[in-house]
PDB file of C-alpha atoms in Angstrom:
ATOM      1  CA  MET A   1      27.138 -91.246  -8.547  1.00 57.00           C
ATOM      2  CA  GLU A   2      27.650 -93.381  -5.440  1.00 66.00           C
ATOM      3  CA  ALA A   3      24.791 -94.998  -3.594  1.00 71.00           C
ATOM      4  CA  LEU A   4      23.687 -93.242  -0.434  1.00 77.00           C
ATOM      5  CA  PRO A   5      23.922 -95.143   2.850  1.00 77.00           C
ATOM      6  CA  PRO A   6      20.712 -96.616   4.320  1.00 73.00           C
ATOM      7  CA  ALA A   7      18.388 -93.851   5.446  1.00 74.00           C
ATOM      8  CA  SER A   8      18.688 -92.997   9.140  1.00 70.00           C
ATOM      9  CA  ILE A   9      18.660 -89.979  11.424  1.00 73.00           C
ATOM     10  CA  GLU A  10      22.431 -89.717  11.084  1.00 75.00           C
ATOM     11  CA  SER A  11      22.398 -89.938   7.299  1.00 74.00           C
ATOM     12  CA  LEU A  12      19.650 -87.333   7.018  1.00 73.00           C
ATOM     13  CA  VAL A  13      22.086 -84.947   8.708  1.00 72.00           C
ATOM     14  CA  SER A  14      25.357 -86.070   7.136  1.00 71.00           C
ATOM     15  CA  GLU A  15      23.961 -86.284   3.599  1.00 74.00           C
ATOM     16  CA  SER A  16      22.449 -82.805   3.672  1.00 73.00           C
ATOM     17  CA  ALA A  17      21.708 -81.290   0.265  1.00 72.00           C
ATOM     18  CA  LEU A  18      21.906 -77.527   0.576  1.00 71.00           C
ATOM     19  CA  ALA A  19      19.838 -75.653  -2.009  1.00 73.00           C
ATOM     20  CA  ALA A  20      20.770 -71.967  -2.116  1.00 75.00           C
ATOM     21  CA  PRO A  21      17.565 -70.592  -3.732  1.00 82.00           C
ATOM     22  CA  SER A  22      15.314 -72.395  -1.234  1.00 87.00           C
ATOM     23  CA  ALA A  23      17.529 -71.413   1.693  1.00 89.00           C
ATOM     24  CA  LEU A  24      17.508 -67.759   0.603  1.00 91.00           C
ATOM     25  CA  LEU A  25      13.706 -67.760   0.323  1.00 91.00           C
ATOM     26  CA  ILE A  26      13.264 -69.351   3.755  1.00 94.00           C
ATOM     27  CA  ILE A  27      15.709 -66.945   5.413  1.00 94.00           C
ATOM     28  CA  THR A  28      14.075 -63.949   3.737  1.00 95.00           C
ATOM     29  CA  CYS A  29      10.597 -64.993   4.912  1.00 95.00           C
ATOM     30  CA  GLY A  30      11.869 -65.535   8.452  1.00 96.00           C
ATOM     31  CA  VAL A  31      13.653 -62.178   8.589  1.00 97.00           C
ATOM     32  CA  LEU A  32      10.660 -60.272   7.200  1.00 95.00           C
ATOM     33  CA  TYR A  33       8.323 -61.938   9.710  1.00 97.00           C
ATOM     34  CA  LEU A  34      10.639 -61.046  12.606  1.00 96.00           C
ATOM     35  CA  LEU A  35      10.936 -57.458  11.384  1.00 95.00           C
ATOM     36  CA  GLY A  36       7.147 -57.229  11.289  1.00 95.00           C
ATOM     37  CA  VAL A  37       6.866 -58.490  14.869  1.00 96.00           C
ATOM     38  CA  ARG A  38       9.568 -56.045  16.029  1.00 95.00           C
ATOM     39  CA  ARG A  39       7.880 -53.133  14.289  1.00 93.00           C
ATOM     40  CA  LEU A  40       4.595 -53.910  16.021  1.00 93.00           C
ATOM     41  CA  ARG A  41       6.382 -54.183  19.344  1.00 92.00           C
ATOM     42  CA  ALA A  42       8.029 -50.801  18.757  1.00 91.00           C
ATOM     43  CA  ARG A  43       4.540 -49.361  18.308  1.00 89.00           C
ATOM     44  CA  GLY A  44       3.479 -50.813  21.650  1.00 88.00           C
ATOM     45  CA  ARG A  45       1.458 -53.676  20.144  1.00 90.00           C
ATOM     46  CA  GLN A  46       1.939 -57.380  20.792  1.00 90.00           C
ATOM     47  CA  TRP A  47       1.815 -60.110  18.193  1.00 94.00           C
ATOM     48  CA  SER A  48       0.576 -63.581  19.120  1.00 93.00           C
ATOM     49  CA  ILE A  49       3.372 -65.878  20.243  1.00 95.00           C
ATOM     50  CA  ALA A  50       1.365 -68.849  18.996  1.00 95.00           C
ATOM     51  CA  ARG A  51       1.216 -67.374  15.497  1.00 95.00           C
ATOM     52  CA  SER A  52       4.953 -66.687  15.523  1.00 96.00           C
ATOM     53  CA  ALA A  53       5.637 -70.240  16.690  1.00 97.00           C
ATOM     54  CA  ALA A  54       3.415 -71.673  13.945  1.00 96.00           C
ATOM     55  CA  PHE A  55       5.122 -69.640  11.218  1.00 97.00           C
ATOM     56  CA  GLY A  56       8.575 -70.510  12.543  1.00 97.00           C
ATOM     57  CA  SER A  57       7.640 -74.190  12.664  1.00 97.00           C
ATOM     58  CA  GLY A  58       6.535 -74.000   9.035  1.00 97.00           C
ATOM     59  CA  LEU A  59       9.908 -72.572   8.050  1.00 97.00           C
ATOM     60  CA  VAL A  60      11.684 -75.338   9.998  1.00 96.00           C
ATOM     61  CA  VAL A  61       9.666 -77.947   8.092  1.00 96.00           C
ATOM     62  CA  LEU A  62      10.766 -76.315   4.829  1.00 95.00           C
ATOM     63  CA  VAL A  63      14.404 -76.358   5.957  1.00 93.00           C
ATOM     64  CA  ILE A  64      14.208 -80.066   6.720  1.00 92.00           C
ATOM     65  CA  ALA A  65      12.465 -80.816   3.425  1.00 92.00           C
ATOM     66  CA  THR A  66      14.812 -78.820   1.201  1.00 91.00           C
ATOM     67  CA  GLN A  67      18.160 -78.589   2.990  1.00 89.00           C
ATOM     68  CA  SER A  68      18.585 -81.849   4.925  1.00 87.00           C
ATOM     69  CA  GLY A  69      19.441 -85.309   3.701  1.00 86.00           C
ATOM     70  CA  LEU A  70      15.756 -85.789   2.965  1.00 88.00           C
ATOM     71  CA  ALA A  71      16.278 -83.771  -0.218  1.00 87.00           C
ATOM     72  CA  ALA A  72      19.223 -85.977  -1.208  1.00 85.00           C
ATOM     73  CA  TYR A  73      17.282 -89.190  -0.610  1.00 88.00           C
ATOM     74  CA  GLY A  74      14.308 -87.706  -2.457  1.00 88.00           C
ATOM     75  CA  HIS A  75      16.177 -88.267  -5.726  1.00 86.00           C
ATOM     76  CA  VAL A  76      16.720 -91.987  -5.125  1.00 88.00           C
ATOM     77  CA  LEU A  77      13.846 -93.153  -2.893  1.00 90.00           C
ATOM     78  CA  PHE A  78      10.169 -92.667  -3.674  1.00 92.00           C
ATOM     79  CA  SER A  79       9.343 -92.734   0.041  1.00 91.00           C
ATOM     80  CA  ALA A  80      11.760 -89.869   0.694  1.00 90.00           C
ATOM     81  CA  HIS A  81      10.292 -87.946  -2.230  1.00 92.00           C
ATOM     82  CA  VAL A  82       6.811 -88.330  -0.723  1.00 92.00           C
ATOM     83  CA  ALA A  83       8.143 -87.115   2.629  1.00 93.00           C
ATOM     84  CA  GLU A  84       9.456 -84.027   0.819  1.00 93.00           C
ATOM     85  CA  HIS A  85       6.160 -83.533  -0.957  1.00 91.00           C
ATOM     86  CA  VAL A  86       3.883 -83.764   2.080  1.00 92.00           C
ATOM     87  CA  SER A  87       6.230 -81.507   4.047  1.00 94.00           C
ATOM     88  CA  ILE A  88       6.401 -78.829   1.347  1.00 95.00           C
ATOM     89  CA  GLY A  89       2.850 -79.105   0.050  1.00 92.00           C
ATOM     90  CA  MET A  90       0.819 -79.783   3.203  1.00 93.00           C
ATOM     91  CA  VAL A  91       2.523 -79.544   6.583  1.00 95.00           C
ATOM     92  CA  ALA A  92       4.521 -76.343   5.985  1.00 96.00           C
ATOM     93  CA  PRO A  93       1.657 -74.427   4.268  1.00 95.00           C
ATOM     94  CA  PHE A  94      -0.730 -75.343   7.099  1.00 95.00           C
ATOM     95  CA  LEU A  95       1.697 -74.015   9.709  1.00 96.00           C
ATOM     96  CA  LEU A  96       2.521 -70.915   7.676  1.00 96.00           C
ATOM     97  CA  ALA A  97      -1.195 -70.117   7.324  1.00 94.00           C
ATOM     98  CA  LEU A  98      -1.600 -70.358  11.101  1.00 95.00           C
ATOM     99  CA  GLY A  99       1.139 -67.711  11.355  1.00 95.00           C
ATOM    100  CA  ALA A 100      -1.110 -65.152   9.555  1.00 94.00           C
ATOM    101  CA  PRO A 101       1.786 -63.490   7.676  1.00 95.00           C
ATOM    102  CA  ALA A 102      -0.438 -61.256   5.527  1.00 93.00           C
ATOM    103  CA  THR A 103      -2.185 -59.875   8.620  1.00 93.00           C
ATOM    104  CA  LEU A 104       1.193 -59.185  10.219  1.00 95.00           C
ATOM    105  CA  ALA A 105       2.403 -57.441   7.065  1.00 92.00           C
ATOM    106  CA  LEU A 106      -0.690 -55.226   7.015  1.00 92.00           C
ATOM    107  CA  GLN A 107      -0.473 -54.312  10.682  1.00 92.00           C
ATOM    108  CA  ALA A 108       3.265 -53.581  10.540  1.00 92.00           C
ATOM    109  CA  SER A 109       3.181 -51.551   7.310  1.00 89.00           C
ATOM    110  CA  SER A 110       2.603 -47.881   6.681  1.00 87.00           C
ATOM    111  CA  ARG A 111      -0.765 -46.765   5.325  1.00 88.00           C
ATOM    112  CA  PRO A 112       0.371 -46.396   1.677  1.00 90.00           C
ATOM    113  CA  VAL A 113       1.891 -49.900   1.740  1.00 89.00           C
ATOM    114  CA  GLN A 114      -1.281 -51.288   3.307  1.00 89.00           C
ATOM    115  CA  VAL A 115      -3.387 -49.796   0.518  1.00 91.00           C
ATOM    116  CA  ARG A 116      -1.142 -51.244  -2.212  1.00 91.00           C
ATOM    117  CA  PHE A 117      -0.962 -54.642  -0.497  1.00 89.00           C
ATOM    118  CA  LEU A 118      -4.751 -54.848  -0.118  1.00 88.00           C
ATOM    119  CA  ARG A 119      -5.150 -53.846  -3.756  1.00 90.00           C
ATOM    120  CA  VAL A 120      -2.976 -56.808  -4.745  1.00 89.00           C
ATOM    121  CA  LEU A 121      -4.803 -59.209  -2.401  1.00 85.00           C
ATOM    122  CA  HIS A 122      -8.157 -58.225  -3.881  1.00 84.00           C
ATOM    123  CA  SER A 123      -7.007 -58.065  -7.499  1.00 87.00           C
ATOM    124  CA  ARG A 124      -8.799 -60.253 -10.032  1.00 88.00           C
ATOM    125  CA  PRO A 125      -5.952 -62.794 -10.560  1.00 88.00           C
ATOM    126  CA  VAL A 126      -5.389 -63.268  -6.826  1.00 87.00           C
ATOM    127  CA  SER A 127      -9.137 -63.441  -6.184  1.00 86.00           C
ATOM    128  CA  LEU A 128      -9.480 -66.150  -8.821  1.00 87.00           C
ATOM    129  CA  VAL A 129      -6.621 -68.303  -7.558  1.00 87.00           C
ATOM    130  CA  THR A 130      -7.672 -67.921  -3.930  1.00 85.00           C
ATOM    131  CA  HIS A 131     -11.322 -68.758  -4.560  1.00 86.00           C
ATOM    132  CA  PRO A 132     -11.941 -71.676  -2.172  1.00 86.00           C
ATOM    133  CA  VAL A 133     -13.128 -74.082  -4.868  1.00 87.00           C
ATOM    134  CA  VAL A 134     -10.249 -73.189  -7.223  1.00 89.00           C
ATOM    135  CA  ALA A 135      -7.748 -73.508  -4.372  1.00 88.00           C
ATOM    136  CA  TRP A 136      -9.216 -76.891  -3.439  1.00 87.00           C
ATOM    137  CA  LEU A 137      -8.976 -78.163  -7.015  1.00 88.00           C
ATOM    138  CA  LEU A 138      -5.396 -76.958  -7.409  1.00 87.00           C
ATOM    139  CA  PHE A 139      -4.445 -78.529  -4.090  1.00 87.00           C
ATOM    140  CA  GLY A 140      -5.947 -81.916  -4.868  1.00 82.00           C
ATOM    141  CA  VAL A 141      -5.959 -82.459  -8.618  1.00 83.00           C
ATOM    142  CA  THR A 142      -2.330 -81.495  -9.194  1.00 83.00           C
ATOM    143  CA  LEU A 143      -1.292 -84.491  -7.080  1.00 83.00           C
ATOM    144  CA  PHE A 144      -2.550 -86.791  -9.805  1.00 84.00           C
ATOM    145  CA  GLY A 145      -0.963 -84.596 -12.466  1.00 85.00           C
ATOM    146  CA  LEU A 146       2.427 -85.297 -10.921  1.00 87.00           C
ATOM    147  CA  TYR A 147       2.251 -89.003 -10.131  1.00 88.00           C
ATOM    148  CA  PHE A 148       0.210 -90.250 -13.085  1.00 86.00           C
ATOM    149  CA  THR A 149       1.996 -88.392 -15.885  1.00 88.00           C
ATOM    150  CA  PRO A 150       5.627 -88.315 -17.126  1.00 91.00           C
ATOM    151  CA  LEU A 151       6.100 -85.158 -15.060  1.00 92.00           C
ATOM    152  CA  TYR A 152       7.230 -87.187 -12.038  1.00 92.00           C
ATOM    153  CA  GLN A 153      10.169 -88.787 -13.854  1.00 92.00           C
ATOM    154  CA  LEU A 154      11.028 -85.477 -15.520  1.00 94.00           C
ATOM    155  CA  SER A 155      11.178 -83.827 -12.098  1.00 91.00           C
ATOM    156  CA  LEU A 156      13.688 -86.458 -11.002  1.00 91.00           C
ATOM    157  CA  GLU A 157      15.868 -86.030 -14.063  1.00 91.00           C
ATOM    158  CA  ASN A 158      15.745 -82.235 -14.354  1.00 91.00           C
ATOM    159  CA  HIS A 159      16.705 -80.065 -11.372  1.00 87.00           C
ATOM    160  CA  VAL A 160      14.886 -76.998 -12.711  1.00 90.00           C
ATOM    161  CA  VAL A 161      11.639 -78.939 -13.114  1.00 92.00           C
ATOM    162  CA  HIS A 162      12.211 -80.482  -9.679  1.00 89.00           C
ATOM    163  CA  HIS A 163      12.388 -77.057  -8.019  1.00 88.00           C
ATOM    164  CA  LEU A 164       9.433 -75.752 -10.043  1.00 91.00           C
ATOM    165  CA  VAL A 165       7.306 -78.690  -8.875  1.00 92.00           C
ATOM    166  CA  HIS A 166       8.274 -77.962  -5.272  1.00 91.00           C
ATOM    167  CA  ALA A 167       7.415 -74.282  -5.737  1.00 92.00           C
ATOM    168  CA  HIS A 168       4.063 -75.236  -7.249  1.00 92.00           C
ATOM    169  CA  PHE A 169       3.114 -77.527  -4.373  1.00 92.00           C
ATOM    170  CA  LEU A 170       4.214 -74.959  -1.801  1.00 94.00           C
ATOM    171  CA  LEU A 171       2.171 -72.213  -3.462  1.00 93.00           C
ATOM    172  CA  THR A 172      -0.957 -74.334  -3.972  1.00 92.00           C
ATOM    173  CA  GLY A 173      -0.734 -75.568  -0.385  1.00 93.00           C
ATOM    174  CA  CYS A 174      -0.344 -72.032   0.948  1.00 92.00           C
ATOM    175  CA  VAL A 175      -3.250 -70.756  -1.156  1.00 91.00           C
ATOM    176  CA  PHE A 176      -5.522 -73.577  -0.013  1.00 92.00           C
ATOM    177  CA  PHE A 177      -4.812 -73.247   3.698  1.00 92.00           C
ATOM    178  CA  TRP A 178      -4.850 -69.462   3.425  1.00 89.00           C
ATOM    179  CA  ALA A 179      -8.404 -69.720   2.084  1.00 87.00           C
ATOM    180  CA  VAL A 180      -9.761 -72.269   4.563  1.00 88.00           C
ATOM    181  CA  ILE A 181      -7.948 -71.215   7.755  1.00 88.00           C
ATOM    182  CA  GLY A 182      -9.047 -67.638   7.098  1.00 79.00           C
ATOM    183  CA  LEU A 183      -6.776 -65.776   9.516  1.00 86.00           C
ATOM    184  CA  ASP A 184      -5.495 -63.482   6.760  1.00 85.00           C
ATOM    185  CA  PRO A 185      -7.680 -61.191   4.614  1.00 83.00           C
ATOM    186  CA  VAL A 186      -9.123 -62.985   1.584  1.00 79.00           C
ATOM    187  CA  SER A 187     -11.402 -61.911  -1.245  1.00 77.00           C
ATOM    188  CA  HIS A 188     -13.869 -64.728  -0.632  1.00 78.00           C
ATOM    189  CA  ARG A 189     -14.853 -64.996   3.033  1.00 78.00           C
ATOM    190  CA  ILE A 190     -16.781 -68.250   3.325  1.00 83.00           C
ATOM    191  CA  HIS A 191     -18.801 -69.804   6.143  1.00 84.00           C
ATOM    192  CA  TYR A 192     -16.961 -72.032   8.587  1.00 87.00           C
ATOM    193  CA  GLY A 193     -19.119 -74.986   7.604  1.00 89.00           C
ATOM    194  CA  PHE A 194     -17.980 -74.698   3.978  1.00 88.00           C
ATOM    195  CA  ARG A 195     -14.366 -74.359   5.112  1.00 88.00           C
ATOM    196  CA  LEU A 196     -14.684 -77.530   7.140  1.00 88.00           C
ATOM    197  CA  LEU A 197     -16.256 -79.329   4.185  1.00 89.00           C
ATOM    198  CA  LEU A 198     -13.400 -78.320   1.855  1.00 88.00           C
ATOM    199  CA  VAL A 199     -10.785 -79.501   4.354  1.00 88.00           C
ATOM    200  CA  MET A 200     -12.519 -82.830   4.831  1.00 87.00           C
ATOM    201  CA  LEU A 201     -12.820 -83.268   1.063  1.00 85.00           C
ATOM    202  CA  THR A 202      -9.026 -83.170   0.735  1.00 84.00           C
ATOM    203  CA  VAL A 203      -8.750 -86.420   2.694  1.00 80.00           C
ATOM    204  CA  PRO A 204     -10.122 -88.641  -0.120  1.00 81.00           C
ATOM    205  CA  PHE A 205      -7.578 -87.160  -2.558  1.00 80.00           C
ATOM    206  CA  HIS A 206      -4.627 -88.457  -0.563  1.00 81.00           C
ATOM    207  CA  ALA A 207      -6.383 -91.668   0.437  1.00 84.00           C
ATOM    208  CA  PHE A 208      -7.277 -92.543  -3.159  1.00 86.00           C
ATOM    209  CA  LEU A 209      -3.842 -91.604  -4.493  1.00 87.00           C
ATOM    210  CA  GLY A 210      -2.083 -93.511  -1.723  1.00 87.00           C
ATOM    211  CA  LEU A 211      -4.256 -96.565  -2.296  1.00 88.00           C
ATOM    212  CA  ALA A 212      -3.685 -96.449  -6.067  1.00 87.00           C
ATOM    213  CA  LEU A 213       0.076 -96.354  -5.556  1.00 88.00           C
ATOM    214  CA  MET A 214      -0.015 -99.103  -2.929  1.00 87.00           C
ATOM    215  CA  VAL A 215      -1.901-101.603  -5.085  1.00 85.00           C
ATOM    216  CA  GLY A 216       0.006-100.798  -8.272  1.00 79.00           C
ATOM    217  CA  ASP A 217       2.408-103.468  -9.500  1.00 83.00           C
ATOM    218  CA  GLU A 218       4.410-101.160 -11.790  1.00 85.00           C
ATOM    219  CA  PRO A 219       6.957 -98.831 -10.151  1.00 88.00           C
ATOM    220  CA  LEU A 220       6.801 -95.159 -11.064  1.00 90.00           C
ATOM    221  CA  ALA A 221       9.768 -93.833 -13.047  1.00 89.00           C
ATOM    222  CA  ARG A 222      11.194 -97.357 -13.347  1.00 89.00           C
ATOM    223  CA  SER A 223      13.765 -96.431 -15.994  1.00 89.00           C
ATOM    224  CA  TYR A 224      15.122 -93.633 -13.798  1.00 91.00           C
ATOM    225  CA  TYR A 225      15.327 -95.636 -10.585  1.00 88.00           C
ATOM    226  CA  GLU A 226      16.849 -98.713 -12.262  1.00 85.00           C
ATOM    227  CA  HIS A 227      19.782 -96.605 -13.462  1.00 85.00           C
ATOM    228  CA  THR A 228      20.241 -94.719 -10.203  1.00 84.00           C
ATOM    229  CA  PRO A 229      22.327 -96.158  -7.326  1.00 82.00           C
ATOM    230  CA  ARG A 230      19.977 -96.839  -4.429  1.00 79.00           C
ATOM    231  CA  PRO A 231      20.653 -97.440  -0.716  1.00 79.00           C
ATOM    232  CA  ASP A 232      21.226-101.193  -0.282  1.00 69.00           C
ATOM    233  CA  GLY A 233      19.368-101.796  -3.533  1.00 63.00           C
ATOM    234  CA  ALA A 234      16.030-100.927  -1.894  1.00 69.00           C
ATOM    235  CA  PRO A 235      13.233-102.732  -3.809  1.00 85.00           C
ATOM    236  CA  LEU A 236      11.291-100.325  -6.014  1.00 88.00           C
ATOM    237  CA  LEU A 237       7.783-101.551  -5.259  1.00 90.00           C
ATOM    238  CA  ALA A 238       8.374-101.930  -1.528  1.00 90.00           C
ATOM    239  CA  ASP A 239       9.702 -98.379  -1.378  1.00 91.00           C
ATOM    240  CA  GLN A 240       6.772 -97.121  -3.458  1.00 91.00           C
ATOM    241  CA  HIS A 241       4.281 -98.814  -1.157  1.00 91.00           C
ATOM    242  CA  LEU A 242       6.009 -97.250   1.847  1.00 91.00           C
ATOM    243  CA  GLY A 243       5.777 -93.806   0.260  1.00 92.00           C
ATOM    244  CA  ALA A 244       2.125 -94.361  -0.656  1.00 92.00           C
ATOM    245  CA  GLY A 245       1.299 -95.306   2.925  1.00 92.00           C
ATOM    246  CA  LEU A 246       3.132 -92.219   4.162  1.00 92.00           C
ATOM    247  CA  MET A 247       1.181 -89.993   1.766  1.00 90.00           C
ATOM    248  CA  TRP A 248      -2.104 -91.527   2.881  1.00 89.00           C
ATOM    249  CA  ALA A 249      -1.333 -91.231   6.592  1.00 91.00           C
ATOM    250  CA  VAL A 250       0.122 -87.707   6.592  1.00 90.00           C
ATOM    251  CA  GLY A 251      -2.569 -86.446   4.221  1.00 87.00           C
ATOM    252  CA  ASP A 252      -5.317 -87.764   6.459  1.00 88.00           C
ATOM    253  CA  LEU A 253      -3.644 -86.494   9.632  1.00 90.00           C
ATOM    254  CA  THR A 254      -3.054 -83.006   8.227  1.00 90.00           C
ATOM    255  CA  GLY A 255      -6.644 -82.848   7.005  1.00 88.00           C
ATOM    256  CA  LEU A 256      -8.007 -83.906  10.382  1.00 90.00           C
ATOM    257  CA  VAL A 257      -5.854 -81.409  12.293  1.00 92.00           C
ATOM    258  CA  ALA A 258      -6.802 -78.603   9.900  1.00 91.00           C
ATOM    259  CA  GLY A 259     -10.452 -79.614  10.247  1.00 90.00           C
ATOM    260  CA  ALA A 260     -10.139 -79.472  14.023  1.00 92.00           C
ATOM    261  CA  VAL A 261      -8.671 -75.952  13.786  1.00 91.00           C
ATOM    262  CA  VAL A 262     -11.559 -74.790  11.579  1.00 91.00           C
ATOM    263  CA  LEU A 263     -14.066 -76.406  13.961  1.00 92.00           C
ATOM    264  CA  VAL A 264     -12.545 -74.605  16.949  1.00 91.00           C
ATOM    265  CA  GLN A 265     -12.657 -71.332  14.995  1.00 88.00           C
ATOM    266  CA  TRP A 266     -16.308 -71.982  14.154  1.00 89.00           C
ATOM    267  CA  MET A 267     -17.224 -72.640  17.797  1.00 90.00           C
ATOM    268  CA  ALA A 268     -15.360 -69.517  18.925  1.00 87.00           C
ATOM    269  CA  HIS A 269     -17.171 -67.468  16.261  1.00 80.00           C
ATOM    270  CA  GLU A 270     -20.579 -68.741  17.378  1.00 83.00           C
ATOM    271  CA  SER A 271     -19.647 -68.056  21.004  1.00 81.00           C
ATOM    272  CA  ARG A 272     -18.759 -64.435  20.161  1.00 79.00           C
ATOM    273  CA  ILE A 273     -22.083 -63.992  18.338  1.00 77.00           C
ATOM    274  CA  SER A 274     -23.941 -65.430  21.334  1.00 74.00           C
ATOM    275  CA  ARG A 275     -22.131 -63.125  23.769  1.00 74.00           C
ATOM    276  CA  ARG A 276     -22.897 -60.056  21.637  1.00 72.00           C
ATOM    277  CA  ALA A 277     -26.565 -61.069  21.427  1.00 67.00           C
ATOM    278  CA  ASP A 278     -26.696 -61.526  25.198  1.00 59.00           C
ATOM    279  CA  ALA A 279     -25.033 -58.132  25.715  1.00 65.00           C
ATOM    280  CA  ARG A 280     -27.581 -56.421  23.433  1.00 69.00           C
ATOM    281  CA  GLU A 281     -30.445 -58.130  25.253  1.00 63.00           C
ATOM    282  CA  ASP A 282     -29.067 -57.078  28.645  1.00 57.00           C
ATOM    283  CA  HIS A 283     -28.683 -53.524  27.375  1.00 58.00           C
ATOM    284  CA  MET A 284     -32.265 -53.422  26.109  1.00 62.00           C
ATOM    285  CA  LEU A 285     -33.605 -54.838  29.384  1.00 59.00           C
ATOM    286  CA  GLY A 286     -31.597 -52.306  31.327  1.00 60.00           C
ATOM    287  CA  ALA A 287     -32.945 -49.480  29.178  1.00 57.00           C
ATOM    288  CA  VAL A 288     -36.529 -50.659  29.721  1.00 54.00           C
ATOM    289  CA  GLY A 289     -35.999 -51.029  33.459  1.00 52.00           C
TER     290      GLY A 289
END
């Protein structure tokens, strides 16, 4: 195995690592979403362009994380691996949740399909996994399960485990943001204040993990990295500290943006309640007059 060239924009394109299963999944999701939008349009109904743009952006993030040179560098640089992780586990799920795919599927489906889909969404296993507290724990705690156990090195050495870890982080991220963004139907509809609290409580997870990795003086998966050709012999600890800083920064930024979205939703909800109350009051006054 030859060492990759120093990471750059050019090398991220030229050293692309195409992964057929991931590519097939991304293409399938994109095609199904477009078919749903077209079906609604054929029925004379419009789907939000902003939601379509958000979902498409999430798929683009997944393409970059799994099909570009970032995936190739993720096997030899901890910093690149972290970039993969935050893209697959945080950024993409947040954008996909803003696309409201389950709502689109329900609106574009026939009545029998809607009934079966809602039955699945409200089934006991799905209700358990999508409970806000469970989703929050899965989203945060599994980070430590990867980086502070032998699982991280195993994921580098075994391609099957590597893809399973990616699938796990994608699913847990999607479940978490699905629960807190709340655009799609969920079994546990929680108050906006609790949603905001859960989002803000994800920030310490990434901050603590990033800090722990930055101050550590022992590289993760040392035996793997020392026997793997690295770009320009990039120092292990320096690269680990770079990745830790990236995890901290992107984790905080994603949490803050998601919190801002929930806050805007909360304000819009309160505004709708206020307008309805005003309308009822005006109606009552008009009836009395």
